[in-house]
């Protein structure tokens, strides 16, 4: 199972999200698997661009609260800016790891593509 975690500003278009996700998949050298999920902060999951990306890719959209994301240990450096903005210091990495489930491992730590942060985990 592959989990793609994304973090982005409100109003980010599906096109910008898709470009970032495609860049991350290429960088990680992984292929999309059946059962791939798109994971993010609950309020971003309500965004039209995020919903459109999940629908276009045929991926299940998984949302986590800021508290759930904040409780997930991540290897990357936490972001005080993100924590101040959304209540958790990690969105993409934490969401990917949570969605991947117990024993999930990052295959691509957070990367920023055009203002969209993406991380990929395998469960």
mmCIF file of C-alpha atoms in Angstrom:
data_model
loop_
_atom_site.group_PDB
_atom_site.id
_atom_site.type_symbol
_atom_site.label_atom_id
_atom_site.label_comp_id
_atom_site.label_asym_id
_atom_site.label_seq_id
_atom_site.Cartn_x
_atom_site.Cartn_y
_atom_site.Cartn_z
ATOM 1 C CA UNK A 1 0.000 0.000 0.000
ATOM 2 C CA UNK A 2 1.255 3.450 -0.916
ATOM 3 C CA UNK A 3 0.270 6.575 1.005
ATOM 4 C CA UNK A 4 0.901 10.005 -0.486
ATOM 5 C CA UNK A 5 0.822 12.745 2.136
ATOM 6 C CA UNK A 6 0.290 16.329 1.009
ATOM 7 C CA UNK A 7 0.370 19.695 2.657
ATOM 8 C CA UNK A 8 -0.610 22.873 0.838
ATOM 9 C CA UNK A 9 -2.125 26.285 1.335
ATOM 10 C CA UNK A 10 -5.867 26.687 1.143
ATOM 11 C CA UNK A 11 -7.057 27.128 -2.429
ATOM 12 C CA UNK A 12 -4.257 25.150 -4.090
ATOM 13 C CA UNK A 13 -5.497 23.844 -7.441
ATOM 14 C CA UNK A 14 -5.763 20.196 -8.380
ATOM 15 C CA UNK A 15 -3.300 20.874 -11.192
ATOM 16 C CA UNK A 16 -0.648 22.230 -8.822
ATOM 17 C CA UNK A 17 -1.216 19.328 -6.451
ATOM 18 C CA UNK A 18 -0.994 16.804 -9.302
ATOM 19 C CA UNK A 19 2.269 18.321 -10.545
ATOM 20 C CA UNK A 20 3.768 18.097 -7.066
ATOM 21 C CA UNK A 21 2.581 14.539 -6.491
ATOM 22 C CA UNK A 22 3.888 13.429 -9.888
ATOM 23 C CA UNK A 23 7.258 14.993 -9.103
ATOM 24 C CA UNK A 24 7.408 13.173 -5.776
ATOM 25 C CA UNK A 25 6.460 9.815 -7.302
ATOM 26 C CA UNK A 26 9.139 10.258 -9.972
ATOM 27 C CA UNK A 27 11.766 11.294 -7.437
ATOM 28 C CA UNK A 28 10.943 8.318 -5.222
ATOM 29 C CA UNK A 29 10.974 5.970 -8.209
ATOM 30 C CA UNK A 30 7.775 4.292 -7.068
ATOM 31 C CA UNK A 31 4.790 3.198 -9.072
ATOM 32 C CA UNK A 32 1.252 3.862 -7.996
ATOM 33 C CA UNK A 33 -0.327 0.757 -6.543
ATOM 34 C CA UNK A 34 -3.934 -0.331 -6.241
ATOM 35 C CA UNK A 35 -5.151 0.995 -2.945
ATOM 36 C CA UNK A 36 -2.993 4.120 -3.029
ATOM 37 C CA UNK A 37 -4.340 6.767 -0.690
ATOM 38 C CA UNK A 38 -4.019 10.527 -0.578
ATOM 39 C CA UNK A 39 -3.620 11.724 3.008
ATOM 40 C CA UNK A 40 -3.724 15.210 4.470
ATOM 41 C CA UNK A 41 -4.997 17.484 7.212
ATOM 42 C CA UNK A 42 -8.765 17.283 7.661
ATOM 43 C CA UNK A 43 -9.404 20.875 6.630
ATOM 44 C CA UNK A 44 -7.313 20.433 3.467
ATOM 45 C CA UNK A 45 -9.251 17.279 2.601
ATOM 46 C CA UNK A 46 -12.313 19.514 2.300
ATOM 47 C CA UNK A 47 -10.596 21.637 -0.371
ATOM 48 C CA UNK A 48 -11.885 21.254 -3.956
ATOM 49 C CA UNK A 49 -8.362 20.832 -5.383
ATOM 50 C CA UNK A 50 -7.520 17.976 -3.015
ATOM 51 C CA UNK A 51 -10.859 16.273 -3.620
ATOM 52 C CA UNK A 52 -10.462 16.622 -7.393
ATOM 53 C CA UNK A 53 -6.945 15.154 -7.326
ATOM 54 C CA UNK A 54 -8.118 12.124 -5.338
ATOM 55 C CA UNK A 55 -11.097 11.632 -7.635
ATOM 56 C CA UNK A 56 -9.036 11.974 -10.834
ATOM 57 C CA UNK A 57 -6.449 9.478 -9.596
ATOM 58 C CA UNK A 58 -9.023 7.082 -8.184
ATOM 59 C CA UNK A 59 -7.367 7.296 -4.775
ATOM 60 C CA UNK A 60 -9.128 7.125 -1.449
ATOM 61 C CA UNK A 61 -8.832 10.418 0.447
ATOM 62 C CA UNK A 62 -7.851 10.072 4.101
ATOM 63 C CA UNK A 63 -8.023 13.007 6.509
ATOM 64 C CA UNK A 64 -6.428 13.446 9.919
ATOM 65 C CA UNK A 65 -6.935 16.075 12.583
ATOM 66 C CA UNK A 66 -4.091 18.366 13.575
ATOM 67 C CA UNK A 67 -3.881 16.521 16.908
ATOM 68 C CA UNK A 68 -3.521 13.147 15.176
ATOM 69 C CA UNK A 69 -0.798 14.497 12.895
ATOM 70 C CA UNK A 70 1.032 16.209 15.762
ATOM 71 C CA UNK A 71 1.140 12.927 17.704
ATOM 72 C CA UNK A 72 2.821 11.063 14.807
ATOM 73 C CA UNK A 73 6.632 10.980 15.095
ATOM 74 C CA UNK A 74 8.365 12.023 11.878
ATOM 75 C CA UNK A 75 12.022 11.982 10.895
ATOM 76 C CA UNK A 76 11.997 15.411 9.261
ATOM 77 C CA UNK A 77 12.500 18.676 11.075
ATOM 78 C CA UNK A 78 9.244 20.049 12.440
ATOM 79 C CA UNK A 79 8.067 23.349 11.040
ATOM 80 C CA UNK A 80 7.153 26.095 13.477
ATOM 81 C CA UNK A 81 5.516 27.997 10.610
ATOM 82 C CA UNK A 82 3.242 25.053 9.748
ATOM 83 C CA UNK A 83 2.498 24.452 13.438
ATOM 84 C CA UNK A 84 1.433 28.074 13.870
ATOM 85 C CA UNK A 85 -0.732 27.952 10.739
ATOM 86 C CA UNK A 86 -2.519 24.612 11.148
ATOM 87 C CA UNK A 87 -1.767 23.288 14.631
ATOM 88 C CA UNK A 88 0.738 20.560 13.766
ATOM 89 C CA UNK A 89 4.418 20.778 12.848
ATOM 90 C CA UNK A 90 4.104 18.104 10.146
ATOM 91 C CA UNK A 91 1.372 17.475 7.611
ATOM 92 C CA UNK A 92 2.777 15.563 4.628
ATOM 93 C CA UNK A 93 5.101 13.164 6.467
ATOM 94 C CA UNK A 94 2.760 12.570 9.395
ATOM 95 C CA UNK A 95 -0.251 12.027 7.107
ATOM 96 C CA UNK A 96 1.656 9.603 4.872
ATOM 97 C CA UNK A 97 2.892 7.569 7.840
ATOM 98 C CA UNK A 98 -0.503 7.477 9.550
ATOM 99 C CA UNK A 99 -2.245 6.437 6.339
ATOM 100 C CA UNK A 100 0.353 3.713 5.698
ATOM 101 C CA UNK A 101 -0.549 2.130 9.020
ATOM 102 C CA UNK A 102 1.494 0.331 11.652
ATOM 103 C CA UNK A 103 4.964 -0.426 10.354
ATOM 104 C CA UNK A 104 4.684 2.142 7.561
ATOM 105 C CA UNK A 105 7.955 3.616 6.351
ATOM 106 C CA UNK A 106 8.742 6.745 4.398
ATOM 107 C CA UNK A 107 10.072 6.051 0.923
ATOM 108 C CA UNK A 108 10.294 9.794 0.264
ATOM 109 C CA UNK A 109 10.635 12.293 3.111
ATOM 110 C CA UNK A 110 8.915 15.632 2.645
ATOM 111 C CA UNK A 111 9.797 17.536 -0.488
ATOM 112 C CA UNK A 112 8.414 20.867 -1.638
ATOM 113 C CA UNK A 113 7.299 21.259 -5.234
ATOM 114 C CA UNK A 114 5.903 24.665 -6.162
ATOM 115 C CA UNK A 115 4.612 25.362 -2.665
ATOM 116 C CA UNK A 116 3.095 21.891 -2.181
ATOM 117 C CA UNK A 117 4.745 19.563 0.332
ATOM 118 C CA UNK A 118 4.614 15.857 -0.500
ATOM 119 C CA UNK A 119 5.855 12.762 1.353
ATOM 120 C CA UNK A 120 5.348 9.123 0.408
ATOM 121 C CA UNK A 121 5.106 6.126 2.734
ATOM 122 C CA UNK A 122 4.668 2.438 2.074
ATOM 123 C CA UNK A 123 2.666 0.223 4.399
#
